[in-house]
Coordinates of C-alpha atoms (C1' of nucleotides) in Angstrom, one line a residue:
Chain O
M1 CA 0.0 0.0 0.0
S2 CA 2.7 2.4 0.9
S3 CA 4.4 1.8 -2.4
S4 CA 1.2 2.7 -4.2
I5 CA 0.9 5.8 -2.2
S6 CA 4.4 6.6 -3.2
D7 CA 3.5 6.0 -6.8
V8 CA 0.7 8.5 -6.5
A9 CA 3.0 11.0 -4.8
E10 CA 5.6 10.5 -7.5
T11 CA 3.0 11.0 -10.2
L12 CA 1.8 14.2 -8.6
I13 CA 5.3 15.5 -8.1
A14 CA 6.2 14.6 -11.7
R15 CA 3.1 16.4 -12.8
K16 CA 4.1 19.4 -10.8
K17 CA 7.5 19.4 -12.4
V18 CA 6.0 19.3 -15.9
V19 CA 3.8 22.2 -15.0
D20 CA 6.7 24.2 -13.6
V21 CA 8.8 23.5 -16.7
R22 CA 5.9 24.6 -18.9
N23 CA 5.5 27.8 -16.8
A24 CA 9.2 28.5 -17.2
V25 CA 9.0 28.0 -20.9
E26 CA 6.1 30.3 -21.1
D27 CA 7.9 32.9 -19.0
S28 CA 11.0 32.8 -21.1
T29 CA 8.9 33.0 -24.3
S30 CA 7.3 36.1 -23.1
N31 CA 10.6 37.6 -22.1
V32 CA 12.1 36.9 -25.5
S33 CA 9.5 39.0 -27.3
S34 CA 10.9 42.2 -28.8
P35 CA 10.3 45.5 -27.1
N36 CA 10.3 47.3 -30.5
E37 CA 7.1 45.9 -31.9
D38 CA 4.0 48.0 -32.4
D39 CA 1.1 48.5 -30.0
L40 CA -0.9 45.8 -31.5
E41 CA 1.8 43.4 -30.9
S42 CA 2.3 44.7 -27.4
E43 CA -1.3 44.3 -26.7
K44 CA -1.1 40.8 -27.9
K45 CA 1.8 40.2 -25.7
E46 CA 0.0 41.6 -22.8
D47 CA -2.9 39.4 -23.5
H48 CA -0.6 36.5 -23.8
L49 CA 1.1 37.4 -20.5
K50 CA -2.3 37.8 -18.8
S51 CA -3.4 34.5 -20.1
A52 CA -0.1 32.9 -19.2
K53 CA -0.4 34.4 -15.7
A54 CA -3.9 33.1 -15.4
K55 CA -2.8 29.7 -16.5
M56 CA 0.1 29.9 -14.0
D57 CA -2.3 30.8 -11.2
A58 CA -4.6 28.0 -12.2
V59 CA -1.8 25.6 -12.4
K60 CA -0.5 26.8 -9.1
E61 CA -3.8 26.3 -7.5
D62 CA -4.0 23.0 -9.1
N63 CA -0.7 22.1 -7.7
E64 CA -1.6 23.3 -4.3
R65 CA -4.8 21.3 -4.4
L66 CA -2.9 18.3 -5.5
K67 CA -0.4 18.7 -2.8
L68 CA -3.2 19.0 -0.3
T69 CA -4.9 16.0 -1.7
L70 CA -1.8 14.1 -1.6
S71 CA -1.1 15.0 2.0
Q72 CA -4.6 14.2 2.9
I73 CA -4.5 10.9 1.1
L74 CA -1.3 10.1 3.0
K75 CA -2.8 11.2 6.2
D76 CA -5.9 9.1 5.6
Y77 CA -3.8 6.2 4.5
H78 CA -1.8 6.4 7.7
S79 CA -5.0 6.6 9.7
L80 CA -6.5 3.7 7.9
K81 CA -3.3 1.8 8.3
M82 CA -3.4 2.4 12.0
H83 CA -6.9 1.1 12.1
F84 CA -6.0 -2.0 10.2
R85 CA -3.0 -2.5 12.4
S86 CA -5.0 -2.0 15.6
I87 CA -7.5 -4.6 14.3
A88 CA -4.8 -6.9 13.2
G89 CA -3.1 -6.3 16.5
Q90 CA -6.2 -7.4 18.3
E91 CA -6.4 -10.5 16.1
E92 CA -2.8 -11.5 16.3
P93 CA -2.5 -12.2 20.0
T94 CA -5.6 -14.3 19.6
L95 CA -4.0 -16.4 17.0
Q96 CA -0.7 -16.6 18.7
E97 CA -2.0 -17.4 22.1
N98 CA -4.8 -19.6 20.9
T99 CA -7.1 -17.9 23.2
P100 CA -10.8 -17.5 22.7
T101 CA -10.4 -13.8 22.0
P102 CA -12.5 -13.1 19.0
P103 CA -11.1 -11.4 15.9
T104 CA -12.5 -8.1 17.0
E105 CA -14.3 -6.8 19.9
F106 CA -17.2 -6.5 17.6
F107 CA -17.8 -10.1 17.8
Q108 CA -16.8 -10.8 21.3
P109 CA -19.0 -13.5 22.7
A110 CA -18.5 -12.1 26.2
S111 CA -20.5 -14.9 27.5
L112 CA -17.4 -16.8 27.6
L113 CA -15.4 -14.4 29.6
E114 CA -16.6 -14.7 33.1
S115 CA -18.8 -17.6 33.5
P116 CA -17.8 -20.7 35.3
M117 CA -18.0 -22.2 32.0
E118 CA -15.2 -20.0 31.0
E119 CA -12.6 -22.6 31.1
E120 CA -14.6 -25.0 29.1
S121 CA -15.7 -22.3 26.8
K122 CA -12.1 -21.5 26.3
L123 CA -11.5 -24.9 25.1
V124 CA -14.3 -24.6 22.7
S125 CA -13.3 -21.2 21.7
L126 CA -10.0 -22.4 20.6
T127 CA -11.7 -23.8 17.7
L128 CA -13.2 -20.5 16.7
G129 CA -13.1 -20.0 13.0
R130 CA -10.6 -22.7 12.5
F131 CA -11.9 -26.0 13.8
S132 CA -14.6 -27.9 12.1
S133 CA -18.0 -28.0 13.7
V134 CA -17.4 -31.6 14.3
D135 CA -14.7 -30.8 16.7
E136 CA -16.9 -28.2 18.2
K137 CA -19.6 -30.6 18.6
R138 CA -17.3 -33.1 20.2
E139 CA -16.2 -30.4 22.6
E140 CA -19.8 -29.5 23.2
K141 CA -20.7 -33.0 23.9
R142 CA -17.9 -33.3 26.3
N143 CA -19.0 -30.1 28.0
N144 CA -22.5 -31.2 28.1
N145 CA -21.6 -34.4 29.8
E146 CA -19.8 -32.4 32.4
K147 CA -22.8 -30.1 32.6
N148 CA -25.0 -33.0 33.4
H149 CA -22.8 -33.8 36.4
E150 CA -22.9 -30.4 37.8
E151 CA -26.0 -29.0 36.4
H152 CA -27.1 -26.9 39.2
G153 CA -23.8 -25.2 39.9
K154 CA -23.4 -24.7 36.2
L155 CA -26.6 -23.0 35.9
D156 CA -25.8 -20.8 38.7
G157 CA -22.6 -20.1 37.1
L158 CA -24.4 -19.2 33.9
E159 CA -26.4 -16.8 35.8
L160 CA -23.4 -15.2 37.3
G161 CA -21.3 -15.1 34.3
L162 CA -22.9 -15.6 31.0
D163 CA -22.9 -12.2 29.6
C164 CA -24.8 -13.4 26.6
K165 CA -27.7 -13.9 28.8
F166 CA -27.1 -12.0 31.8
H167 CA -25.7 -8.9 30.4
L168 CA -28.8 -8.8 28.5
G169 CA -29.6 -9.2 32.0
S170 CA -27.4 -6.5 32.9
I171 CA -28.8 -4.5 30.1
E172 CA -32.1 -4.7 31.4
V173 CA -31.3 -6.5 34.6
M174 CA -29.1 -3.7 35.7
K175 CA -32.2 -1.7 35.8
N176 CA -34.5 -4.7 36.2
P177 CA -33.8 -8.3 35.8
S178 CA -34.3 -9.3 32.2
P179 CA -37.0 -11.8 31.8
E180 CA -36.0 -12.4 28.3
N181 CA -32.7 -13.8 28.9
S182 CA -33.4 -15.5 32.1
F183 CA -36.1 -17.1 30.2
D184 CA -33.6 -18.2 27.6
E185 CA -31.5 -19.6 30.3
S186 CA -34.3 -21.0 32.1
K187 CA -35.5 -22.7 29.1
E188 CA -32.2 -24.4 28.8
D189 CA -32.3 -25.3 32.4
E190 CA -35.7 -26.6 31.9
Q191 CA -34.6 -28.7 29.0
N192 CA -31.7 -30.0 31.0
N193 CA -33.9 -30.9 33.9
N194 CA -36.7 -32.2 31.8
T195 CA -39.1 -30.4 33.9
C196 CA -42.2 -28.6 32.7
T197 CA -42.9 -26.7 35.8
A198 CA -39.8 -24.6 35.6
N199 CA -41.1 -22.8 32.6
K200 CA -44.3 -21.9 34.2
G201 CA -42.6 -20.7 37.3
L202 CA -40.3 -18.7 35.2
K203 CA -42.9 -17.3 33.1
T204 CA -44.8 -16.3 36.2
A205 CA -41.7 -14.8 37.6
R206 CA -41.2 -13.0 34.4
S207 CA -44.5 -11.4 34.3
G208 CA -44.4 -7.8 35.3
D209 CA -40.7 -7.7 34.9
D210 CA -38.5 -5.6 32.8
E211 CA -40.1 -2.4 31.9
N212 CA -37.2 -1.7 29.6
L213 CA -38.3 -4.1 27.1
L214 CA -40.0 -1.9 24.8
Q215 CA -42.8 -4.1 23.8
N216 CA -43.7 -7.2 25.5
P217 CA -41.6 -8.2 28.4
L218 CA -42.9 -11.7 28.2
K219 CA -41.4 -12.5 24.9
K220 CA -37.9 -12.7 23.7
P221 CA -36.9 -10.1 21.3
R222 CA -36.6 -11.2 17.7
V223 CA -34.7 -10.0 14.7
S224 CA -36.3 -10.8 11.4
I225 CA -34.3 -10.6 8.2
R226 CA -36.1 -10.2 4.9
A227 CA -33.9 -11.1 2.1
T228 CA -34.2 -12.1 -1.5
C229 CA -33.0 -15.7 -1.4
D230 CA -33.4 -18.5 -3.8
T231 CA -32.4 -21.2 -1.3
Q232 CA -34.7 -22.5 1.4
T233 CA -32.8 -20.7 4.1
M234 CA -30.1 -18.1 4.3
N235 CA -26.7 -19.3 5.2
D236 CA -26.0 -17.6 8.4
G237 CA -23.1 -19.7 9.4
C238 CA -24.8 -21.7 12.0
Q239 CA -26.0 -25.2 12.0
W240 CA -29.7 -25.7 12.3
R241 CA -32.0 -28.6 12.7
K242 CA -35.5 -28.4 11.6
Y243 CA -37.9 -29.4 14.3
G244 CA -41.2 -28.3 12.9
Q245 CA -43.2 -26.8 10.1
K246 CA -46.5 -25.0 10.2
I247 CA -48.8 -23.2 7.8
A248 CA -49.2 -19.9 9.5
K249 CA -52.4 -18.1 9.2
G250 CA -52.4 -15.5 6.4
N251 CA -49.5 -17.0 4.5
P252 CA -49.9 -20.1 2.4
C253 CA -46.1 -20.6 2.6
P254 CA -45.2 -23.0 5.4
R255 CA -43.2 -21.6 8.2
A256 CA -40.2 -23.8 9.2
Y257 CA -38.8 -23.9 12.7
Y258 CA -35.2 -24.5 13.3
R259 CA -33.0 -24.7 16.3
C260 CA -29.4 -24.2 16.5
T261 CA -27.4 -27.5 16.8
V262 CA -24.0 -26.1 17.1
S263 CA -24.4 -26.6 20.8
S264 CA -27.0 -29.0 22.1
S265 CA -28.0 -26.5 24.7
C266 CA -28.1 -23.5 22.4
P267 CA -31.5 -21.9 22.9
V268 CA -31.5 -20.0 19.6
R269 CA -34.4 -20.7 17.3
K270 CA -35.1 -19.4 13.9
Q271 CA -38.2 -19.4 11.8
V272 CA -38.0 -19.3 8.0
Q273 CA -40.9 -18.4 5.9
R274 CA -41.4 -17.0 2.4
C275 CA -43.0 -13.7 2.0
K276 CA -46.6 -14.0 0.9
E277 CA -46.4 -11.1 -1.4
D278 CA -43.1 -11.9 -2.9
M279 CA -42.1 -15.5 -2.8
S280 CA -38.5 -14.7 -3.6
V281 CA -38.2 -12.9 -0.3
L282 CA -37.2 -15.1 2.6
I283 CA -38.1 -14.0 6.1
T284 CA -35.8 -15.4 8.6
T285 CA -36.6 -14.6 12.2
Y286 CA -34.0 -15.2 14.9
E287 CA -34.8 -15.6 18.6
G288 CA -32.5 -16.2 21.5
T289 CA -28.8 -16.0 22.2
H290 CA -26.1 -18.4 21.1
N291 CA -24.3 -19.8 24.1
H292 CA -21.3 -21.0 22.1
P293 CA -18.6 -19.6 20.0
L294 CA -19.7 -18.6 16.5
S295 CA -18.1 -19.1 13.2
V296 CA -17.0 -16.0 11.4
S297 CA -19.9 -15.9 9.1
A298 CA -22.3 -16.6 12.0
K299 CA -20.8 -13.7 13.9
A300 CA -21.4 -11.5 10.9
M301 CA -25.0 -12.3 11.0
A302 CA -25.1 -12.1 14.8
S303 CA -23.5 -8.8 14.7
A304 CA -26.0 -7.3 12.3
T305 CA -28.9 -8.8 14.1
S306 CA -27.5 -7.8 17.4
A307 CA -27.2 -4.3 16.3
A308 CA -30.9 -4.4 15.4
T309 CA -31.7 -5.9 18.6
A310 CA -29.7 -3.3 20.4
M311 CA -31.8 -0.7 18.6
L312 CA -34.9 -2.6 19.6
K313 CA -33.9 -2.6 23.2
S314 CA -32.7 0.9 23.2
G315 CA -35.1 3.3 24.7
S316 CA -34.1 5.8 22.0
S317 CA -35.6 3.7 19.3
T318 CA -38.4 6.0 18.5
S319 CA -37.6 7.3 15.1
Q320 CA -37.5 10.6 13.5
P321 CA -37.1 10.8 9.8
G322 CA -33.7 12.1 9.0
L323 CA -32.4 11.9 12.4
G324 CA -32.4 8.3 13.2
V325 CA -31.6 6.2 16.1
S326 CA -28.4 5.1 17.5
A327 CA -28.7 1.7 19.0
T328 CA -26.6 2.4 22.0
S329 CA -26.7 -0.1 24.7
S330 CA -26.7 1.4 28.0
T331 CA -28.7 -1.7 27.9
S332 CA -26.2 -4.2 27.0
T333 CA -27.9 -6.4 24.5
N334 CA -26.8 -9.7 23.2
L335 CA -28.2 -11.6 20.4
H336 CA -26.5 -14.5 18.6
G337 CA -23.4 -14.1 20.5
F338 CA -22.9 -10.5 20.0
N339 CA -22.6 -8.9 23.3
F340 CA -23.6 -5.3 24.0
N341 CA -22.3 -4.8 27.4
S342 CA -20.2 -2.4 29.3
R343 CA -17.1 -4.4 28.5
N344 CA -17.8 -4.1 24.9
N345 CA -16.7 -0.6 23.9
L346 CA -18.5 -0.9 20.7
T347 CA -21.9 -0.6 22.2
T348 CA -21.2 1.6 25.1
S349 CA -19.4 4.2 23.2
Q350 CA -19.8 3.1 19.6
P351 CA -23.4 2.7 19.0
F352 CA -24.8 1.2 15.9
Y353 CA -26.8 3.7 14.0
F354 CA -30.0 3.2 12.2
P355 CA -31.2 6.2 10.3
R356 CA -34.8 5.8 11.4
A357 CA -36.2 3.2 13.6
S358 CA -38.9 2.4 15.9
I359 CA -39.8 -0.6 17.9
S360 CA -43.0 -2.4 17.9
T361 CA -44.2 -5.9 18.5
S362 CA -45.0 -8.7 16.3
Q363 CA -47.2 -11.3 18.0
S364 CA -46.1 -10.0 21.3
H365 CA -42.5 -10.3 20.4
P366 CA -40.5 -7.1 20.1
T367 CA -39.1 -7.5 16.7
V368 CA -36.8 -5.7 14.4
V369 CA -37.0 -6.5 10.8
L370 CA -33.9 -6.0 8.7
D371 CA -35.2 -5.6 5.2
L372 CA -32.4 -6.6 2.9
T373 CA -34.5 -6.7 -0.2
T374 CA -34.1 -4.3 -3.0
P375 CA -36.1 -3.9 -6.1
N376 CA -33.1 -3.9 -8.4
I377 CA -29.8 -5.6 -8.7
S378 CA -27.3 -3.2 -7.4
P379 CA -29.3 -0.1 -7.7
P380 CA -27.4 3.0 -8.8
H381 CA -26.1 4.8 -5.9
N382 CA -27.8 8.0 -6.6
K383 CA -31.1 6.3 -7.0
L384 CA -30.4 4.4 -3.9
S385 CA -29.6 7.5 -2.0
S386 CA -32.8 9.1 -3.1
T387 CA -34.8 6.3 -1.7
L388 CA -32.7 5.6 1.3
F389 CA -34.9 7.4 3.7
S390 CA -38.1 7.0 2.0
A391 CA -40.9 6.8 4.4
T392 CA -43.2 3.9 4.7
S393 CA -46.8 3.9 5.5
S394 CA -46.5 1.4 8.2
S395 CA -47.9 2.5 11.5
S396 CA -44.5 2.1 13.0
T397 CA -41.6 4.0 11.4
C398 CA -39.6 1.8 9.3
L399 CA -36.0 1.8 8.4
N400 CA -36.7 1.7 4.8
F401 CA -33.7 1.7 2.6
S402 CA -35.7 0.5 -0.3
S403 CA -38.0 2.1 -2.7
T404 CA -40.3 -0.8 -2.5
P405 CA -43.1 -0.8 0.1
S406 CA -42.7 -3.3 2.8
S407 CA -44.3 -6.5 1.9
S408 CA -43.6 -8.3 5.1
S409 CA -45.9 -11.0 5.9
L410 CA -45.1 -10.3 9.5
D411 CA -47.1 -8.1 11.7
S412 CA -47.3 -4.6 10.2
N413 CA -46.4 -3.2 13.5
T414 CA -43.0 -4.7 13.3
S415 CA -40.3 -2.2 12.9
T416 CA -38.5 -2.6 9.7
L417 CA -35.0 -1.8 8.8
K418 CA -34.8 -1.8 5.1
V419 CA -31.4 -2.0 3.7
P420 CA -30.3 -2.2 0.1
W421 CA -29.9 -5.8 -0.7
N422 CA -27.1 -6.8 -2.9
T423 CA -28.8 -9.6 -4.7
V424 CA -25.5 -11.3 -4.9
F425 CA -25.8 -11.8 -1.3
H426 CA -28.0 -14.9 -1.6
S427 CA -27.6 -16.7 1.6
R428 CA -24.6 -14.7 2.6
P429 CA -24.7 -13.3 6.1
E430 CA -21.5 -11.4 5.5
A431 CA -23.3 -9.3 3.0
L432 CA -25.2 -7.8 5.8
F433 CA -22.3 -5.6 6.1
N434 CA -23.1 -4.5 2.7
S435 CA -26.0 -2.8 4.3
I436 CA -23.8 -1.2 6.8
N437 CA -21.7 -0.1 3.9
H438 CA -24.8 1.4 2.3
I439 CA -25.5 3.2 5.5
G440 CA -22.1 4.6 5.3
A441 CA -22.8 5.5 1.7
S442 CA -25.8 7.5 2.8
Y443 CA -23.4 10.0 4.1
N444 CA -23.4 11.1 0.5
S445 CA -27.0 12.2 0.1
Q446 CA -28.3 13.0 3.5
P447 CA -27.2 15.0 6.4
Y448 CA -26.0 12.2 8.5
I449 CA -25.4 12.4 12.1
H450 CA -23.5 9.5 13.4
N451 CA -21.5 9.3 16.5
N452 CA -20.8 13.0 16.5
V453 CA -19.9 12.9 12.9
Q454 CA -22.2 15.0 10.8
I455 CA -22.0 15.2 7.0
T456 CA -23.9 18.3 6.0
P457 CA -25.1 19.4 2.6
E458 CA -22.0 21.6 2.4
V459 CA -20.0 18.5 2.0
Q460 CA -21.9 17.8 -1.2
N461 CA -20.6 21.1 -2.7
M462 CA -17.1 20.2 -2.0
H463 CA -14.6 19.1 -4.6
V464 CA -14.7 15.4 -5.3
T465 CA -11.3 14.9 -3.7
D466 CA -12.3 16.9 -0.8
K467 CA -15.5 14.9 -0.5
I468 CA -13.4 11.8 -0.5
T469 CA -11.2 13.2 2.2
A470 CA -14.0 14.5 4.3
A471 CA -16.1 11.4 4.0
T472 CA -13.2 9.1 4.5
K473 CA -12.1 11.0 7.6
A474 CA -15.6 11.2 8.9
I475 CA -16.2 7.5 8.4
A476 CA -12.8 6.5 9.5
R477 CA -13.5 8.3 12.7
D478 CA -16.7 6.4 13.0
P479 CA -16.0 3.5 15.3
T480 CA -19.1 1.7 14.1
F481 CA -17.8 1.8 10.7
Q482 CA -14.5 0.6 11.9
S483 CA -16.2 -2.4 13.5
A484 CA -18.2 -3.0 10.4
L485 CA -15.2 -2.8 8.3
A486 CA -13.4 -5.1 10.5
A487 CA -16.3 -7.5 10.4
A488 CA -16.6 -7.3 6.7
I489 CA -12.9 -7.9 6.3
T490 CA -13.1 -10.7 8.7
S491 CA -15.9 -12.2 6.7
F492 CA -14.1 -11.6 3.5
I493 CA -10.9 -13.2 4.7
G494 CA -13.0 -16.0 6.1
N495 CA -14.6 -16.5 2.8
S496 CA -11.4 -16.6 0.9
G497 CA -10.1 -19.2 3.2
G498 CA -13.3 -21.0 3.5
N499 CA -15.5 -23.0 1.3
V500 CA -15.1 -21.9 -2.3
Q501 CA -18.7 -22.5 -2.8
E502 CA -19.4 -19.5 -0.8
N503 CA -18.1 -17.2 -3.5
H504 CA -21.5 -16.7 -5.0
G505 CA -21.3 -15.4 -8.5
S506 CA -17.8 -14.3 -8.2
G507 CA -16.1 -17.4 -9.4
G508 CA -14.3 -17.8 -6.2
N509 CA -12.4 -14.6 -6.7
S510 CA -12.0 -13.1 -3.3
E511 CA -11.3 -9.7 -4.8
Q512 CA -14.6 -9.7 -6.5
N513 CA -16.2 -10.8 -3.4
F514 CA -14.9 -7.9 -1.6
H515 CA -16.3 -5.6 -4.2
L516 CA -19.6 -7.2 -3.8
Y517 CA -19.7 -6.2 -0.2
F518 CA -18.5 -2.7 -1.0
P519 CA -20.3 -1.8 -4.1
Q520 CA -18.7 0.3 -6.7
E521 CA -21.6 2.6 -6.9
S522 CA -20.3 4.6 -4.0
M523 CA -17.0 4.9 -5.7
R524 CA -18.5 6.2 -8.8
D525 CA -19.5 9.3 -6.9
G526 CA -16.2 9.6 -5.5
I527 CA -17.8 9.7 -2.2
G528 CA -19.4 7.1 -0.1
C529 CA -17.6 5.4 2.5
A530 CA -14.1 4.4 3.4
T531 CA -14.6 1.0 1.9
S532 CA -15.0 2.7 -1.4
Y533 CA -11.9 4.5 -0.7
V534 CA -10.2 1.3 0.0
N535 CA -11.6 -0.1 -3.2
K536 CA -10.4 2.8 -5.1
L537 CA -6.9 2.1 -4.1
P538 CA -4.8 0.2 -6.6
Q539 CA -5.3 -3.4 -6.4
P540 CA -1.8 -4.4 -5.2
L541 CA -2.4 -2.0 -2.4
F542 CA -5.4 -3.9 -1.2
S543 CA -3.6 -7.1 -1.6
Q544 CA -1.1 -5.9 0.7
Q545 CA -3.7 -4.8 3.1
K546 CA -5.1 -8.3 3.1
N547 CA -1.7 -9.5 4.0
L548 CA -1.6 -7.2 6.8
I549 CA -4.3 -9.0 8.6
P550 CA -3.1 -12.2 10.1
F551 CA -6.3 -14.1 9.9
P552 CA -6.1 -17.8 10.2
P553 CA -7.2 -20.1 7.4
L554 CA -10.9 -20.5 8.1
T555 CA -13.0 -23.5 7.5
F556 CA -16.7 -23.4 7.5
S557 CA -18.5 -26.3 8.7
R558 CA -21.7 -27.1 6.9
S559 CA -24.7 -29.1 7.5
K560 CA -27.7 -29.8 5.4
S561 CA -29.3 -27.1 7.2
T562 CA -26.9 -24.5 6.2
P563 CA -26.8 -24.5 2.4
I564 CA -23.9 -22.3 1.4
S565 CA -23.8 -22.5 -2.3
L566 CA -26.3 -20.4 -4.2
G567 CA -26.9 -23.3 -6.5
E568 CA -27.6 -25.7 -3.7
E569 CA -31.1 -27.0 -3.2
G570 CA -31.2 -25.9 0.4
E571 CA -32.3 -27.9 3.3
K572 CA -34.6 -30.8 3.2
Chain G
dC1 C1' -27.6 -47.4 10.8
dG2 C1' -27.4 -42.9 12.5
dA3 C1' -28.8 -38.4 11.5
dA4 C1' -31.9 -35.3 9.6
dT5 C1' -36.5 -34.3 8.1
dT6 C1' -41.5 -34.7 8.0
dT7 C1' -45.8 -34.3 10.0
dG8 C1' -49.6 -35.0 13.1
dA9 C1' -50.5 -34.4 17.9
dC10 C1' -50.1 -31.7 21.7
dC11 C1' -49.6 -27.5 24.7
dG12 C1' -50.1 -22.8 26.1
dG13 C1' -51.4 -18.1 25.3
dC14 C1' -54.8 -15.1 23.8
dG15 C1' -59.1 -13.1 22.3
dC16 C1' -64.0 -13.5 22.3
Chain W
dG1 C1' -64.9 -21.8 28.7
dC2 C1' -64.0 -22.4 24.1
dG3 C1' -61.7 -22.0 19.9
dC4 C1' -57.9 -20.2 17.2
dC5 C1' -53.2 -20.0 16.5
dG6 C1' -48.2 -20.2 17.2
dG7 C1' -44.9 -23.0 18.7
dT8 C1' -43.0 -27.5 20.1
dC9 C1' -42.7 -32.5 20.6
dA10 C1' -41.8 -36.9 19.0
dA11 C1' -42.8 -40.9 16.3
dA12 C1' -42.4 -42.1 11.6
dT13 C1' -40.0 -41.6 7.5
dT14 C1' -36.3 -40.4 4.5
dC15 C1' -31.6 -39.8 3.4
dG16 C1' -26.6 -40.5 3.1

DNA sequence: CGAATTTGACCGGCGC
DNA sequence: GCGCCGGTCAAATTCG
């Protein structure tokens, strides 16, 4: 990368030299002219001089601007480099020490940090992103056997330490004990104990609990993802086992019920159903919190959904068009292993931001819908921007990043986060970050307040290079984006090291994959987000960047329930 | 033959 | 109290 920057610098310097030489020649030419010529000729010379001076001035300005641009590019490059290094620095010790520390704090399954299960979890976590699920399962089985022996103590331990549950807890529990999570846990307990009464007791205990749950304290929060998907389910990186299917009222398409099988005690469920209005749209609803380490791709999904959940749980989730909601977690929220707690700087100081959001319930469940469908394949950026904040007619404010009206078959009261859906996504959780990318891209068209960064309309009047600089700086300063970038890169690296089949439509070319996640549209405008900036860099440059990140070779375990390839028939 | 899926039965919550 | 409906269970079936 530095060599490429140097190339740019050399080019600019060479250009300046050429201009200087040209100016010198022009000056000398004007000096050579004879003082004995008539007025007409002197007038001509004067004009010539004036125009030459004007040209000189313009060229000088140009040079100055180029210098500025160069210095800013260098500055931005260094800042980005520092970000990458810090990210890589976080990753490296993990790899070297073989500790359960996740690639980035973004994905930290903090549930593993303090619980009595910690040591066991560490053993499991060693496999993170590198071991096959078979190994994980073996580990899980082993752990479960041990669990059975010390069930009670373990559960207590879970209560004490499992952030994934009890930070939720702490989220809400800090204020009031979280019924949601304790329910999750209790449900597990219940399963372990094979008792039916526990549930009732818990449910009773729950009632009247947590006022902080925005909608229904009795139900676990859900994150529903609407995505155009040809396969039966989205590949979210987890292993699922189908345990039921129903024809839900109002939708002829059957709703399939899955539970996570990565860990036998994992309480996470998901429902998969085709949209009634648009059969190509798959609605995947997640509920619960993974209690085990997640694969890279699963983390990607978990992160995105967790952000939505954080938004859902955030008291600030009432939306205002154009202002948006930051899903801060003074309430530490955890979904699918993504922990929003005080230890996770991301959420306490680096909130996810959703341009507009509100929370409402769907069938008594507080639900956030991430709408990843788009009407067009890779909609032009400008068009996209124009529709990014389009309002919906839903009773609840929707995060509608699409120009199409919400066609969710879910409760219309469900809050919707509509994000441009890169149709190449197709069962790719990593592409969720495409949506984050688009959110970043929205800096372009709208005043965008994000974590104290505001891109105002003035920015739009700036010179393109200044826009790049300003946008890059603003976004680079944005910790959320940093996390998203890290996540995207993590996913990207994971893909390149994982199953080749995961490279949908890109022929397995990881570079193309990367571009899928960071659409060129934003580049075209010369604005957009830092990922565009990264993309804009010469290819060898990015290759070097990739090499900067010491990610391990990743293997993605698969089951029938997690079809990865676009062409695959999906689960049976 | 074990694992995954299918599918009808069952349970609990909720509205009337 | 009853019926509807969502969700889950578990036996039967299918698959690899």
